[in-house]
Structure formats: structure tokens, C-alpha cells
mmCIF file of C-alpha atoms in Angstrom:
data_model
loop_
_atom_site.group_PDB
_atom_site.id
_atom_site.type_symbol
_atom_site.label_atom_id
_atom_site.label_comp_id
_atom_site.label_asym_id
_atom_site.label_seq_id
_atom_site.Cartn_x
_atom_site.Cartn_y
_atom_site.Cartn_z
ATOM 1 C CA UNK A 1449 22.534 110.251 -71.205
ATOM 2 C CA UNK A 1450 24.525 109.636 -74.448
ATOM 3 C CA UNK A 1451 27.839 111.325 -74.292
ATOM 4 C CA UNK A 1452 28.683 114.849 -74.771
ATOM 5 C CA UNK A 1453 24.768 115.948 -75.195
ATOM 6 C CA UNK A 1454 24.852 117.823 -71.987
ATOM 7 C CA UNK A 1455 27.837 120.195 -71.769
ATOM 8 C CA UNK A 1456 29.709 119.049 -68.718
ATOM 9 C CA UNK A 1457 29.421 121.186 -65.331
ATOM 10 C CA UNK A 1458 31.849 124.141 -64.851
ATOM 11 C CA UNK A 1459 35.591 123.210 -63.854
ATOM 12 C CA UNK A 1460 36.664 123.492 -60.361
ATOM 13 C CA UNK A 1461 40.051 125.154 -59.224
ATOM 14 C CA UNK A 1462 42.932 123.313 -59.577
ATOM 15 C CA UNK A 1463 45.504 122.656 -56.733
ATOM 16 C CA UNK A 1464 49.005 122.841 -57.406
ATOM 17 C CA UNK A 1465 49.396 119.150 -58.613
ATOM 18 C CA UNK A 1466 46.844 120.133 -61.422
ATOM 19 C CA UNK A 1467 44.131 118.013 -59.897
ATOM 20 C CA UNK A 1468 40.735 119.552 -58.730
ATOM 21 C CA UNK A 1469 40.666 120.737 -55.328
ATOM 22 C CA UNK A 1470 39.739 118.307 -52.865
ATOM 23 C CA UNK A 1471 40.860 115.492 -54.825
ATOM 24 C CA UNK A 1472 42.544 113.012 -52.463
ATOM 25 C CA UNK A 1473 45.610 111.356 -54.609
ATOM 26 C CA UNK A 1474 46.639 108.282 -54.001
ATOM 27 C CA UNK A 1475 50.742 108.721 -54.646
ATOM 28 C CA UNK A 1476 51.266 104.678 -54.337
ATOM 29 C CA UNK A 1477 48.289 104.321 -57.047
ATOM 30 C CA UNK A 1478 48.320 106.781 -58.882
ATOM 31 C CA UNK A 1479 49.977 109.364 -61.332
ATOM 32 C CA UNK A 1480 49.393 112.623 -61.768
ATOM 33 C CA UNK A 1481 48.204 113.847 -65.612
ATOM 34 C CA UNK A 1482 51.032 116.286 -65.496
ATOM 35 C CA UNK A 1483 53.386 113.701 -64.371
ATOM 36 C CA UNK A 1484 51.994 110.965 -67.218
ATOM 37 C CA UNK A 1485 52.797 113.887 -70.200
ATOM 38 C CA UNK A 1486 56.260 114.380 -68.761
ATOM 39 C CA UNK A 1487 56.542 110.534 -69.513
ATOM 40 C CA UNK A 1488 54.756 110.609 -72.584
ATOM 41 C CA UNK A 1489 57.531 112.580 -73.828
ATOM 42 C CA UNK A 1490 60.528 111.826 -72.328
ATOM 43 C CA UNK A 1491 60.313 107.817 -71.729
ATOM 44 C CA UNK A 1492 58.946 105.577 -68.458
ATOM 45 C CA UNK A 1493 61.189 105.456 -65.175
ATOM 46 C CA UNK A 1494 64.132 103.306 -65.002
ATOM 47 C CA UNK A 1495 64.401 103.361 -68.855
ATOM 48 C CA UNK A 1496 61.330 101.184 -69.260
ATOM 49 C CA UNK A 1497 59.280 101.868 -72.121
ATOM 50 C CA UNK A 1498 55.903 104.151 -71.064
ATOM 51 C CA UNK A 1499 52.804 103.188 -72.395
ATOM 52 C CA UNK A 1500 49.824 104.741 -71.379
ATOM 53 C CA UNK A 1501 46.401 102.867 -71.511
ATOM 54 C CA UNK A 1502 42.962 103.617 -71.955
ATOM 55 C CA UNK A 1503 40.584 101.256 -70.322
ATOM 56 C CA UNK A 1504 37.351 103.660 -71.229
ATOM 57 C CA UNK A 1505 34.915 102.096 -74.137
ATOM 58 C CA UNK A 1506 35.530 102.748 -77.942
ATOM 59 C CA UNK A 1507 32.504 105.246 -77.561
ATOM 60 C CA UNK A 1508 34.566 107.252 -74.989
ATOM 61 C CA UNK A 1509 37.519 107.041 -76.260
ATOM 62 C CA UNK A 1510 36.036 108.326 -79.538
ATOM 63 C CA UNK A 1511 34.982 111.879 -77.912
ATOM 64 C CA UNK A 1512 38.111 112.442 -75.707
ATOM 65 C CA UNK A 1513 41.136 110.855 -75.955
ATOM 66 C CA UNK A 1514 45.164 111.422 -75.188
ATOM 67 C CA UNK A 1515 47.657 110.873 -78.544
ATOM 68 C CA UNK A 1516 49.455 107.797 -78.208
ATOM 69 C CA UNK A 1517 46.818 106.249 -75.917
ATOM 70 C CA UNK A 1518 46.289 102.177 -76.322
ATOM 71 C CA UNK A 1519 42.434 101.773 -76.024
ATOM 72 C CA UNK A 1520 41.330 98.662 -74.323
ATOM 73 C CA UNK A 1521 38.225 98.826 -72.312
ATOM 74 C CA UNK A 1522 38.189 97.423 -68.881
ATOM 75 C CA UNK A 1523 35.706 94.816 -69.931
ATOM 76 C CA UNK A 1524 38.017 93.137 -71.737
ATOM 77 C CA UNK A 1525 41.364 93.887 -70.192
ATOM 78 C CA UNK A 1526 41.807 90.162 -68.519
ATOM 79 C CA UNK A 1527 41.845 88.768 -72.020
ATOM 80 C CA UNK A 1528 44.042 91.071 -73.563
ATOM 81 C CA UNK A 1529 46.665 92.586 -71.579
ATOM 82 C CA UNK A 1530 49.493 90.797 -73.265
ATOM 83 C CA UNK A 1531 48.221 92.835 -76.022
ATOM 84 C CA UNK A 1532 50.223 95.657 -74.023
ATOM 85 C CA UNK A 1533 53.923 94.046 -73.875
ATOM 86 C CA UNK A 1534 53.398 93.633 -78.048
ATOM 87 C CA UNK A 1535 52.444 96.931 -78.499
ATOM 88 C CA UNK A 1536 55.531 98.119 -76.231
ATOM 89 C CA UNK A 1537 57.649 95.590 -78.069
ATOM 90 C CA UNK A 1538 58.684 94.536 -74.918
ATOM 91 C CA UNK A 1539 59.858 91.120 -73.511
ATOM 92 C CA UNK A 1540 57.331 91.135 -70.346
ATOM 93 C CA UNK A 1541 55.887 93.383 -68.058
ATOM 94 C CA UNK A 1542 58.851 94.520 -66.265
ATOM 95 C CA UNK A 1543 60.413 96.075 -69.016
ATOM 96 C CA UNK A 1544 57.166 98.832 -68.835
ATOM 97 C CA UNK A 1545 56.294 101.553 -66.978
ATOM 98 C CA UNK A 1546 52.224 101.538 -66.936
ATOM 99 C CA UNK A 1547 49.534 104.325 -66.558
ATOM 100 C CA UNK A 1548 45.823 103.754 -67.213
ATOM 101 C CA UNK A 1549 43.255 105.925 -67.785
ATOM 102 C CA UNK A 1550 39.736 106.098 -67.675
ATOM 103 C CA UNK A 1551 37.002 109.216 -67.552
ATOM 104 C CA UNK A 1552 37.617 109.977 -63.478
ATOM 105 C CA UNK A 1553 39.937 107.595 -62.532
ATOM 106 C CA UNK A 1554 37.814 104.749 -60.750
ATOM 107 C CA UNK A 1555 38.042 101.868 -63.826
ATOM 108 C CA UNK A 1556 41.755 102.897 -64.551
ATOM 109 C CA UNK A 1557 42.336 102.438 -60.573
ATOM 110 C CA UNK A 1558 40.721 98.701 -60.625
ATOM 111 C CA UNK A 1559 42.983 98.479 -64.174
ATOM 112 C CA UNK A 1560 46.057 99.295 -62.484
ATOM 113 C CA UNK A 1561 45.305 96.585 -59.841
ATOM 114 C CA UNK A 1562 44.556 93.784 -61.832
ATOM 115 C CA UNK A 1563 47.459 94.702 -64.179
ATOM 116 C CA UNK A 1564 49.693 94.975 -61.283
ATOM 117 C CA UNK A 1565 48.989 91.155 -60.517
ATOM 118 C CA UNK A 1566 49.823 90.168 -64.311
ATOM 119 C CA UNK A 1567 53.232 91.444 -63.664
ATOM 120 C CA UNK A 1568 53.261 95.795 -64.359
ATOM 121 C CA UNK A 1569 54.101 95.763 -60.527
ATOM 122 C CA UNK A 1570 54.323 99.638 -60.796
ATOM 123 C CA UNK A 1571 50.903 100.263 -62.750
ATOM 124 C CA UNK A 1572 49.209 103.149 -61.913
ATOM 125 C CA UNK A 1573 46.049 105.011 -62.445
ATOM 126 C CA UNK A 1574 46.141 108.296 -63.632
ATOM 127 C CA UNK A 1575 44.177 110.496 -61.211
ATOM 128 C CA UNK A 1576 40.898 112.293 -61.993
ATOM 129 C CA UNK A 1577 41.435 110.364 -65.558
ATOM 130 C CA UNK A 1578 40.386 112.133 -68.791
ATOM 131 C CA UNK A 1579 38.300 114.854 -67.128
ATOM 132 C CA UNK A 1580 41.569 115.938 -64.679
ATOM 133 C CA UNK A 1581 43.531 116.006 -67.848
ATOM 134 C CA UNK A 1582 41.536 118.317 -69.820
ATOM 135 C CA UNK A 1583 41.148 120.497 -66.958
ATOM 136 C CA UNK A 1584 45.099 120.629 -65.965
ATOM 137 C CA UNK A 1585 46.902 119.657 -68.775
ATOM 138 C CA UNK A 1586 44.708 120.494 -72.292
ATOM 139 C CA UNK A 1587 41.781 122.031 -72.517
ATOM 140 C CA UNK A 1588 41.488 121.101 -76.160
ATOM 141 C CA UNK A 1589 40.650 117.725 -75.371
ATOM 142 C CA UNK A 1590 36.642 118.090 -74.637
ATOM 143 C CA UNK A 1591 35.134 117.392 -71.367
ATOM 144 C CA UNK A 1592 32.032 115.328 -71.029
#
């Protein structure tokens, strides 16, 4: 299936974080969408800079994506992660606070991980990824 030539299945209910009922969330992995917009705007935690990553493919990113969002795909996030404390303009990893997001959440989750051992010790996944946002935080970004 090529993306967004099926029309996705109907959204669930959301509980109150905003995710879809039944999701199980993670708190020490993972960030809510609400949560990662309330960054987006108003700066990362501890007055580190926020910078929120996409790890989905170009493809992906180029039928759904968040403003602001640094796109670089999983499969080639061990070669350019640095590429992340540049685009902060940041000195190293501890000066940013981290969230990654994928389509559901499972690549940003192994993202998070592996950029959690290059130093963004607080990296986290944002849960139910693109799909979770759409469906709690704006519908205008499309589904697929």
C-alpha cells in the first residue's frame, strides 16, 4: 500500500491525555502530543532548547508532518544525530530537550533510545506519533 490511497480507519475516543483509549503510555519514554506542542511553543524543560524530531521517511514526512519538525529517518539516525545539536545551535546534547516522532510511535521509541545513549539522556518518544497527534491535537494534519 502506497501512502494515503486508502483513507485511514475511523478514529477511536480519546482519553483525557489525548491519546486513544487503551493506549498504554510509557511516562519515563514518552511524551504526550499535547505535552510536545506546549514545548513547541514555549521552550524545552530546564531552559534547554526543544527540538522535536522526525525519524519517519521523506515519503512520510511529505504527507503528514508537524511545523518545525527536523526530518531524519531512523535509517540513518546513527550517522547523523550530531546533525541535531547544529540545528539547535547547541554545544552538546545536554543543552536539549528531545522528542521524536514517527507514524505510531514504535521507530521514534527505538530513536529515543539510541539517542539517549549519544548523550539526549531525557529523549523521548512522542506517543501514538503522527497518527495520536492528528487525532488529539490537529486534525488538519491528514491521517494515513
Amino acid at each position: 500500500m502506497s501512502l494515503g490511497t486508502e483513507p485511514p480507519p475511523p478514529p477511536p475516543p480519546l482519553d483525557a491525555q489525548g491519546l486513544p483509549e487503551g493506549y498504554v503510555f510509557k511516562p519515563e519514554y514518552e511524551i504526550t502530543p499535547r505535552e510536545t506542542v506546549r514545548r513547541l511553543r514555549e521552550g524545552g524543560q530546564d531552559g534547554r532548547r526543544f527540538v522535536l524530531l522526525d525519524c519517519r521517511t521523506p515519503e512520510e514526512f511529505a504527507v503528514a508532518r508537524v511545523e518545525g519538525a527536523v526530518l531524519i529517518p531512523l535509517q540513518e539516525l546513527a550517522q547523523r544525530w550530531e546533525e541535531l545539536i547544529d540545528e539547535a545551535d547547541a554545544d552538546d546534547a545536554s543543552e536539549i530537550d528531545l522528542a521524536v516522532i514517527c507514524h505510531h510511535g514504535n521507530r521514534s521509541l527505538r530513536a529515543s533510545l539510541m539517542l539517549r545513549q549519544h548523550g539526549f539522556e531525557d529523549a523521548m518518544s512522542v506517543a501514538g506519533g503522527i497518527e495520536a497527534w492528528s487525532l488529539g491535537v490537529d486534525p488538519e494534519i491528514p491521517r494515513y
